[in-house]
CSV table of N, CA and C in Angstrom, one decimal:
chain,number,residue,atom,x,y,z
A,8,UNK,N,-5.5,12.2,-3.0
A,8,UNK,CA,-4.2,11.8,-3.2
A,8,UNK,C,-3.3,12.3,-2.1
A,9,UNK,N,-3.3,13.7,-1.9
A,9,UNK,CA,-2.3,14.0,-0.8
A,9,UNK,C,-2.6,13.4,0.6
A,10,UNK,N,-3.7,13.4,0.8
A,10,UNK,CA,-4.3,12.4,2.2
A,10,UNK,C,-3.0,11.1,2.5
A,11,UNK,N,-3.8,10.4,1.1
A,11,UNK,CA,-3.0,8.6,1.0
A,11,UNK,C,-1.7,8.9,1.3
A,12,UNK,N,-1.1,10.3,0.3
A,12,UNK,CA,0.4,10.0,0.4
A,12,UNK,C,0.9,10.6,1.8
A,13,UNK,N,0.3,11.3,2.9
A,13,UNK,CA,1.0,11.5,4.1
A,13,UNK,C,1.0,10.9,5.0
A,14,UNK,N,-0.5,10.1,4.6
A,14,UNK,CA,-0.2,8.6,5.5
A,14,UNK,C,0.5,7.8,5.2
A,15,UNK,N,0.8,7.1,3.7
A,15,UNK,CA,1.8,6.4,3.7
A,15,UNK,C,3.2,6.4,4.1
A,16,UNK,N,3.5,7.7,3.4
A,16,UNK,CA,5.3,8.3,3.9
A,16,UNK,C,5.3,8.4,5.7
A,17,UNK,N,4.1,8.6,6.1
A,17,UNK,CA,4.3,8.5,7.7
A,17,UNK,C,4.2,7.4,8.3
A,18,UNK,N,3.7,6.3,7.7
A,18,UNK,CA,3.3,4.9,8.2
A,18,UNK,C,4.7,3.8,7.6
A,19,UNK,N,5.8,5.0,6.8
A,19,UNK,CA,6.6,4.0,6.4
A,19,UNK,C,8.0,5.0,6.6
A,20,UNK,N,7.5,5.3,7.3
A,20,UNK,CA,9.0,6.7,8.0
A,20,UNK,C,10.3,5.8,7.9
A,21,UNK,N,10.3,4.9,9.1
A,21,UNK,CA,11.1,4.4,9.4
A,21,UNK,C,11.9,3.5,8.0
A,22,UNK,N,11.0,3.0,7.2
A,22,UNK,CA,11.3,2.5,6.1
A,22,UNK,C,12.0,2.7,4.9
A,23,UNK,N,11.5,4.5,4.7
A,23,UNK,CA,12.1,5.6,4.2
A,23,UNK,C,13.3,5.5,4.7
A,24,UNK,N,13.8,5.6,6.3
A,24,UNK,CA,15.0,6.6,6.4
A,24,UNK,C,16.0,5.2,6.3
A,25,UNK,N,15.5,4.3,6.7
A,25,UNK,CA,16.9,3.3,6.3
A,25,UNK,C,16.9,2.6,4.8
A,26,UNK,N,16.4,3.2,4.0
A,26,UNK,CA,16.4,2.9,2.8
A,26,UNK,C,15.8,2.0,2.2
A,27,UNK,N,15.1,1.5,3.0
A,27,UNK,CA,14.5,0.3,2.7
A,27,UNK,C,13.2,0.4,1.2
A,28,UNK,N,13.0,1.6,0.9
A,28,UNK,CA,11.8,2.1,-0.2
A,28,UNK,C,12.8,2.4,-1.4
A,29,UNK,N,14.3,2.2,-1.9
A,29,UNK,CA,14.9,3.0,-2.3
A,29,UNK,C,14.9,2.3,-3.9
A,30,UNK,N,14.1,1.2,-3.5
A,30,UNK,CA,13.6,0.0,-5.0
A,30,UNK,C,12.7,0.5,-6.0
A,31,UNK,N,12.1,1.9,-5.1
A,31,UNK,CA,11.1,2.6,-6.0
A,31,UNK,C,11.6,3.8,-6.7
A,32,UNK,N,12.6,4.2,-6.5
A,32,UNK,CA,13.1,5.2,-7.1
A,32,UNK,C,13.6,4.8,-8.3
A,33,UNK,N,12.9,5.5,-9.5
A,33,UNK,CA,12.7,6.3,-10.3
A,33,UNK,C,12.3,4.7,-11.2
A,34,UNK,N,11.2,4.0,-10.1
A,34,UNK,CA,10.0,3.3,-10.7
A,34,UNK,C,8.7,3.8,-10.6
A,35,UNK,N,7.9,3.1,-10.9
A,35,UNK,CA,6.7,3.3,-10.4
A,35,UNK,C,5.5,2.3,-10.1
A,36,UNK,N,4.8,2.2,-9.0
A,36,UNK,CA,3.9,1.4,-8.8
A,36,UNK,C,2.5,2.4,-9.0
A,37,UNK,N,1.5,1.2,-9.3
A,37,UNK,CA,0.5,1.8,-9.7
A,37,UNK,C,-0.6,1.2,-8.6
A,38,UNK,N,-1.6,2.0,-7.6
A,38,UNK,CA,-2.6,1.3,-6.6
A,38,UNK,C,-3.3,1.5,-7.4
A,39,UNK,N,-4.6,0.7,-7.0
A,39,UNK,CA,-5.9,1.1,-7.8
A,39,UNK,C,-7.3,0.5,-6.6
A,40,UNK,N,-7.9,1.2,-5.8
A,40,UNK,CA,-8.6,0.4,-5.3
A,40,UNK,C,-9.8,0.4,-5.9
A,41,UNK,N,-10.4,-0.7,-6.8
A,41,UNK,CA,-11.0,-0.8,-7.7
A,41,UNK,C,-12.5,-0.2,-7.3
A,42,UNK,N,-13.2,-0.7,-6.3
A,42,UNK,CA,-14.6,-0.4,-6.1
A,42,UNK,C,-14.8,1.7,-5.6
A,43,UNK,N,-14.0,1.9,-5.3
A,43,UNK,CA,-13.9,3.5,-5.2
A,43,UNK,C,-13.5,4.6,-6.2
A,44,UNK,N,-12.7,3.9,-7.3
A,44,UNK,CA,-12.3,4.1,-8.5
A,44,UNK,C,-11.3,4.8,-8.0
A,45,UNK,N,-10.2,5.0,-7.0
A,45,UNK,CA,-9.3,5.5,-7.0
A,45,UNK,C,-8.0,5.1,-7.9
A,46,UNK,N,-7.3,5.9,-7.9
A,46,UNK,CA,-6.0,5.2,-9.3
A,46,UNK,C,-4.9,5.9,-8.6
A,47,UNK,N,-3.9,5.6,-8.1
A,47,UNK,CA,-3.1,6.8,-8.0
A,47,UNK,C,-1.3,5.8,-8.5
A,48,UNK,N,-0.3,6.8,-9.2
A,48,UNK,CA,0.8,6.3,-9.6
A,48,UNK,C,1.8,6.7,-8.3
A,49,UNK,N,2.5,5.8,-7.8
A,49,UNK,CA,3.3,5.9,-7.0
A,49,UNK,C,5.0,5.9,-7.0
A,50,UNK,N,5.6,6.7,-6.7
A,50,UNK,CA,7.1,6.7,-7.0
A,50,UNK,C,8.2,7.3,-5.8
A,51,UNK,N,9.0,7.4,-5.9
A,51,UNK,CA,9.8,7.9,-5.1
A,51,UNK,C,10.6,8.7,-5.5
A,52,UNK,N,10.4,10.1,-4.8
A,52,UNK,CA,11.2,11.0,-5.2
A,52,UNK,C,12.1,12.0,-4.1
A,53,UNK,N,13.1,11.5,-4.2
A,53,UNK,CA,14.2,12.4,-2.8
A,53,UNK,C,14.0,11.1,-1.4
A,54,UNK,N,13.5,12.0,-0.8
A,54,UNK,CA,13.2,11.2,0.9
A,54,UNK,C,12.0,10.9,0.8
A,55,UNK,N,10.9,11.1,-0.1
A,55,UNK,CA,9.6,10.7,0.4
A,55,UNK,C,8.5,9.6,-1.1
A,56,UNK,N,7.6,9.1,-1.0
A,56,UNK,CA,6.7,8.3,-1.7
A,56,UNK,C,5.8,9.8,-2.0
A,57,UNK,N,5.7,9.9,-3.7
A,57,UNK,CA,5.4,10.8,-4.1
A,57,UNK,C,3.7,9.9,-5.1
A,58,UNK,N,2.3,10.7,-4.6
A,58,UNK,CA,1.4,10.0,-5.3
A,58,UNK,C,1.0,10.9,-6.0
A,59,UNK,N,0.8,10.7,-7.9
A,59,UNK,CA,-0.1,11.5,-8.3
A,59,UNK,C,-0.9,10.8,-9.1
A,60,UNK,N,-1.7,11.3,-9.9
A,60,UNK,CA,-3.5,10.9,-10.8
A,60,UNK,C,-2.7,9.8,-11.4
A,61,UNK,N,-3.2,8.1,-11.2
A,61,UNK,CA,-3.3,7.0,-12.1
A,61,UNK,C,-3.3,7.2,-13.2
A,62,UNK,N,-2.3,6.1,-13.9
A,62,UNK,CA,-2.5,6.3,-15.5
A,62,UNK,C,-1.8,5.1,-16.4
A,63,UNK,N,-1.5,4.8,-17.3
A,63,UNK,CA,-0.6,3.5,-18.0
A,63,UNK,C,0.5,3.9,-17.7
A,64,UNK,N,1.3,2.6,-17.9
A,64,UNK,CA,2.6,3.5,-17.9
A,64,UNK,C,3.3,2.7,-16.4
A,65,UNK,N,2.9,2.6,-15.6
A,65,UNK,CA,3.6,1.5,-14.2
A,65,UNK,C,3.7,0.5,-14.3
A,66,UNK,N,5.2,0.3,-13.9
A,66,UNK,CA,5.6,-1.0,-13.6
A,66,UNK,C,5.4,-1.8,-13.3
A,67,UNK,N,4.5,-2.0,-12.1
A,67,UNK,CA,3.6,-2.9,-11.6
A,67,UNK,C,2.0,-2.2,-11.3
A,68,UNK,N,1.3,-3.1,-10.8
A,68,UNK,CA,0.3,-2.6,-10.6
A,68,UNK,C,-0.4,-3.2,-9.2
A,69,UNK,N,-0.8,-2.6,-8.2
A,69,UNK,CA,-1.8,-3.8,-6.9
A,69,UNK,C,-3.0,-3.0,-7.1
A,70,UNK,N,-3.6,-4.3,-7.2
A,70,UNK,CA,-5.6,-3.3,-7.1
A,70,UNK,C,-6.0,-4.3,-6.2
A,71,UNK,N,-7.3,-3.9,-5.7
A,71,UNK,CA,-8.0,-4.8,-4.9
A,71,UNK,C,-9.3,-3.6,-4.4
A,72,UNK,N,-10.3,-4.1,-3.6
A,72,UNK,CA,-11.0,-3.9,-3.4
A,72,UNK,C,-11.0,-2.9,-1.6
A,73,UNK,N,-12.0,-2.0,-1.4
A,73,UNK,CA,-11.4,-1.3,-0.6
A,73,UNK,C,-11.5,-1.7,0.3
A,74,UNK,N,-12.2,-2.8,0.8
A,74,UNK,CA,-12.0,-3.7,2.1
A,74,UNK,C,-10.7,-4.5,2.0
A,75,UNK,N,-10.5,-5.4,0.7
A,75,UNK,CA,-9.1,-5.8,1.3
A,75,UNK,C,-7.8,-5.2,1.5
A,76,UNK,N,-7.9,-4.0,0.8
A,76,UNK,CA,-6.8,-3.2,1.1
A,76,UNK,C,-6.2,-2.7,2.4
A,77,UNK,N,-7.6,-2.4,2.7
A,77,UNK,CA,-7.7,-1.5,4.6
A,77,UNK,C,-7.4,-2.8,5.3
A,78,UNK,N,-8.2,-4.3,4.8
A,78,UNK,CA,-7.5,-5.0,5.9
A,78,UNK,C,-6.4,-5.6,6.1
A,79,UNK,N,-5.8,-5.1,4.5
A,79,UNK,CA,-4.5,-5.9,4.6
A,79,UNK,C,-3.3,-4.5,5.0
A,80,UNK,N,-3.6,-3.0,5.3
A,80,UNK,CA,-2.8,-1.6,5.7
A,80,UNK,C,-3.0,-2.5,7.0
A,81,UNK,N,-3.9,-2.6,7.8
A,81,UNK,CA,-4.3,-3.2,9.2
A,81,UNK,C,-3.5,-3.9,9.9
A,82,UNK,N,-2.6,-5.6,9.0
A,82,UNK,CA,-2.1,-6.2,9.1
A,82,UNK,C,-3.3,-7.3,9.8
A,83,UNK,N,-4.8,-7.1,9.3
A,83,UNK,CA,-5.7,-8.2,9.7
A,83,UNK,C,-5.8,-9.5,8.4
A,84,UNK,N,-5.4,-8.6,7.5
A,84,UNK,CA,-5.1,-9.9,6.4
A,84,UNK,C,-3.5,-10.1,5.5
A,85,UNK,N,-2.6,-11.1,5.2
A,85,UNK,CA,-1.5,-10.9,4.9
A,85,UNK,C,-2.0,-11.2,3.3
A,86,UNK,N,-1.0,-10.2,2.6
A,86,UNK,CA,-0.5,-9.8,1.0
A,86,UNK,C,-0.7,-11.2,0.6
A,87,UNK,N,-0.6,-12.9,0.9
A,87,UNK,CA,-0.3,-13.9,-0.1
A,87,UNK,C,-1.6,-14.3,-0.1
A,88,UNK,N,-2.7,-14.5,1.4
A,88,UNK,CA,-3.7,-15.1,1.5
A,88,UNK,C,-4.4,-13.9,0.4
A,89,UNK,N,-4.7,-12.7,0.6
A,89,UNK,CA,-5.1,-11.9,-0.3
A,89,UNK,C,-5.0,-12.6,-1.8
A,90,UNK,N,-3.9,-12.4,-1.9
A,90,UNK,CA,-3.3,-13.0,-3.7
A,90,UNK,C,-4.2,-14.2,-4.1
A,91,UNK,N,-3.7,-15.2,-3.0
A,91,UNK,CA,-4.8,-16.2,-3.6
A,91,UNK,C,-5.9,-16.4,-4.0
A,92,UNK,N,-6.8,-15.8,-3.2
A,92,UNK,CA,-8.2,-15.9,-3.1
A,92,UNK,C,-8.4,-14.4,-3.6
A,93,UNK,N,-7.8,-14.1,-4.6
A,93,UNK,CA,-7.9,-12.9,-6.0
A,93,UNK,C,-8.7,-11.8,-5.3
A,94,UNK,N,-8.1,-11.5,-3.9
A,94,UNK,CA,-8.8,-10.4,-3.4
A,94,UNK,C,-7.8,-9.1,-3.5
A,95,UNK,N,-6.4,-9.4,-3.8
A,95,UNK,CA,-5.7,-8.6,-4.2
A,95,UNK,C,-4.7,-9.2,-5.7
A,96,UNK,N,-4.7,-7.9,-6.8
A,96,UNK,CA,-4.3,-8.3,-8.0
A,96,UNK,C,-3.0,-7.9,-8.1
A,97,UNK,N,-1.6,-8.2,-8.4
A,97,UNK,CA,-0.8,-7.6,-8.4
A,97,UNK,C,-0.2,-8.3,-10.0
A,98,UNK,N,-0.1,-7.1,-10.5
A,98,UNK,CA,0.2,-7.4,-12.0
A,98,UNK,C,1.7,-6.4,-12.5
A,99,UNK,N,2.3,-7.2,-13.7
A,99,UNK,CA,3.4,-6.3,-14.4
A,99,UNK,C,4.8,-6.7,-13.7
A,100,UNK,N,5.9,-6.2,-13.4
A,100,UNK,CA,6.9,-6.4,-12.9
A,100,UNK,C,7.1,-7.1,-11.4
A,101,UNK,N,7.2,-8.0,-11.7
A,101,UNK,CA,7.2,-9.3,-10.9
A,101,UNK,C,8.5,-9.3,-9.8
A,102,UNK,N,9.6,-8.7,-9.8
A,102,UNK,CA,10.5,-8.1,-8.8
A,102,UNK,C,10.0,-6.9,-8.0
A,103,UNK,N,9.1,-6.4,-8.7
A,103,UNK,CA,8.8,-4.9,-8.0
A,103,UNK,C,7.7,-5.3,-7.1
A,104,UNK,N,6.6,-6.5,-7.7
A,104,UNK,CA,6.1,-6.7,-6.4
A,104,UNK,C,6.0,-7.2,-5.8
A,105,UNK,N,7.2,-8.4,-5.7
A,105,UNK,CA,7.7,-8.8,-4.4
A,105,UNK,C,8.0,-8.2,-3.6
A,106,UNK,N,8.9,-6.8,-4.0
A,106,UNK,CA,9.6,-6.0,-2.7
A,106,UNK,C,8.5,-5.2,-2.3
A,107,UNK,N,7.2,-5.2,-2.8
A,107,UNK,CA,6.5,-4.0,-2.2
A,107,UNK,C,5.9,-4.9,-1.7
A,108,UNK,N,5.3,-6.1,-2.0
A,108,UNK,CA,5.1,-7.1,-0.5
A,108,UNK,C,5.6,-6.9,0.5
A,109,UNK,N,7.3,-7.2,-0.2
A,109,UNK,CA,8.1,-7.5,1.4
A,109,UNK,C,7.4,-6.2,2.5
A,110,UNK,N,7.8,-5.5,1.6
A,110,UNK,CA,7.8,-3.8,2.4
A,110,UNK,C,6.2,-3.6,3.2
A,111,UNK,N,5.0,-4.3,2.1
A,111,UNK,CA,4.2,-4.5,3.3
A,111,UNK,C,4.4,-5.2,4.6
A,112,UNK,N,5.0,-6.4,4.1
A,112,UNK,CA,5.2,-6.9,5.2
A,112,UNK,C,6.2,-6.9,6.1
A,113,UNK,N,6.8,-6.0,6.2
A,113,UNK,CA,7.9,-5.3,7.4
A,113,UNK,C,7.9,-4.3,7.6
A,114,UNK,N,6.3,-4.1,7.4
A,114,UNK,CA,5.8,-2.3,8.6
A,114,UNK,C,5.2,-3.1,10.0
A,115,UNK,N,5.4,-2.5,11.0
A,115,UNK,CA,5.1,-3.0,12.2
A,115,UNK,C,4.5,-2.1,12.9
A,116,UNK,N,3.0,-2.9,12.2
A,116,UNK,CA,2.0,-1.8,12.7
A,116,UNK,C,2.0,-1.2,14.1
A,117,UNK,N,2.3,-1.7,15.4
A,117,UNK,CA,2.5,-1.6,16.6
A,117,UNK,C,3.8,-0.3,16.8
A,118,UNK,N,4.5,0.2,15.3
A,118,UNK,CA,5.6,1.4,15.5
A,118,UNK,C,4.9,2.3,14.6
A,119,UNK,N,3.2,2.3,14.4
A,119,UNK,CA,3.0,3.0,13.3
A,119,UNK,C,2.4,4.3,15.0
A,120,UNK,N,2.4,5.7,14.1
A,120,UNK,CA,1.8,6.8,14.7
A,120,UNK,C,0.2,5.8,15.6
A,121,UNK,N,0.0,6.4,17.0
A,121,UNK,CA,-1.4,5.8,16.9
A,121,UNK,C,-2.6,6.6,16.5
A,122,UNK,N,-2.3,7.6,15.9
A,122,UNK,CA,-4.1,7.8,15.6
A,122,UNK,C,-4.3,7.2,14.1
A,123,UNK,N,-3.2,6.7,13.5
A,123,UNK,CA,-2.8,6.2,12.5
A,123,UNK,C,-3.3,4.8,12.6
A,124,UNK,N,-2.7,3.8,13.9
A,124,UNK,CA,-2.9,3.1,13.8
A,124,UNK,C,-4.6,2.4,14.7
A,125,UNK,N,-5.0,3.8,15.1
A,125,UNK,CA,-6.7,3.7,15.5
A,125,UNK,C,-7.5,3.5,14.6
A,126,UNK,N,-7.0,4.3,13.6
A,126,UNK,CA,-8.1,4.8,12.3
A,126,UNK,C,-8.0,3.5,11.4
A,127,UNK,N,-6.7,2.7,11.4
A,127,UNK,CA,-6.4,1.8,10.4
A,127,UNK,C,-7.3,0.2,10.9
A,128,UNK,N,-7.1,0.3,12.1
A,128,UNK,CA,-7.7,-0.7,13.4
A,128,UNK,C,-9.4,-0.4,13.4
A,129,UNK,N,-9.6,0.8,13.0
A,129,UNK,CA,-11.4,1.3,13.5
A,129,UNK,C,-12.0,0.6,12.2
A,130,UNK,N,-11.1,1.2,10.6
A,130,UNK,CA,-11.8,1.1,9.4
A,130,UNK,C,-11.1,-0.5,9.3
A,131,UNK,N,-10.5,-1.3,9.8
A,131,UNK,CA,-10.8,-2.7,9.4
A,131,UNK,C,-11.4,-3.6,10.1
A,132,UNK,N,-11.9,-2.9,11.3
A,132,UNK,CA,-12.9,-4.2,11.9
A,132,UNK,C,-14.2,-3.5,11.6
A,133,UNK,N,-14.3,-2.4,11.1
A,133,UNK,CA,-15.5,-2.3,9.9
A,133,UNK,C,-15.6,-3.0,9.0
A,134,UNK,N,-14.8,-2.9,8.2
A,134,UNK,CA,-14.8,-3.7,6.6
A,134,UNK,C,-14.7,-5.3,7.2
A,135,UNK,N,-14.2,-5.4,8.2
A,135,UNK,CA,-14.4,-7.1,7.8
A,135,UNK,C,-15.9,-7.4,8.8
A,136,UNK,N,-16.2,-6.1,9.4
A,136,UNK,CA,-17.8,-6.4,9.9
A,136,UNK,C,-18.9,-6.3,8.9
A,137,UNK,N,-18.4,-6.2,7.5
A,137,UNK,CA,-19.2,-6.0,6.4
A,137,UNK,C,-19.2,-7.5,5.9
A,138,UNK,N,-18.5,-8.1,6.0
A,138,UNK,CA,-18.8,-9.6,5.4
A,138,UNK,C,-19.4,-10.8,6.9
């Protein structure tokens, strides 16, 4: 969990400081990437995206499988084609996850840290060399 969460808060810096995350405070999103069994509840607290142990209880929920997830952090696959083809689930509060779409989709991966954006680029043309 602390891993996920210092990449994310770092991969969404800029996002954070112009307030653009401020939809999450004092909600909660729930990830789940289903084939690894990770769970983690997500929220916002202060200046930063705070992750701790999955559980009921979130507002919404995105799961998917750990290839689509990595290729859609990547920006090799976008949030709606995922949706469709039920490789990503997003369930529960239907405002919450439009904006955490949006918010996927107005990170630019090309302003993300690069070893950030090596590692994100290395582990999805893995996973999509797996199909």
């Amino acid at each position: 969990g602390a891993a996920a969460e210092a990449a994310v808060n770092r991969a969404l810096a800029s996002q954070l400081a112009d307030g653009d995350v401020d939809f999450l405070e004092r909600r909660s999103l729930r990830i789940r990437v289903i084939d690894l069994g990770c769970d983690w509840l997500v929220t916002k607290t202060g200046p930063r995206l705070r992750f701790s142990a999955g559980g009921d209880g979130a507002e919404a929920i995105f799961a998917g499988d750990a290839r689509s997830l990595l290729l859609l952090a990547a920006r090799r696959e976008d949030p709606d084609t995922l949706f469709f083809q039920r490789r990503l689930v997003i369930e529960g509060d239907t405002e919450l996850g439009l904006q955490v779409k949006n918010l996927i989709d107005s990170v630019d991966f090309d302003e993300l840290p690069a070893p950030l954006t090596r590692a994100l680029g290395f582990g999805a043309a893995f996973a999509a060399a797996l199909l």
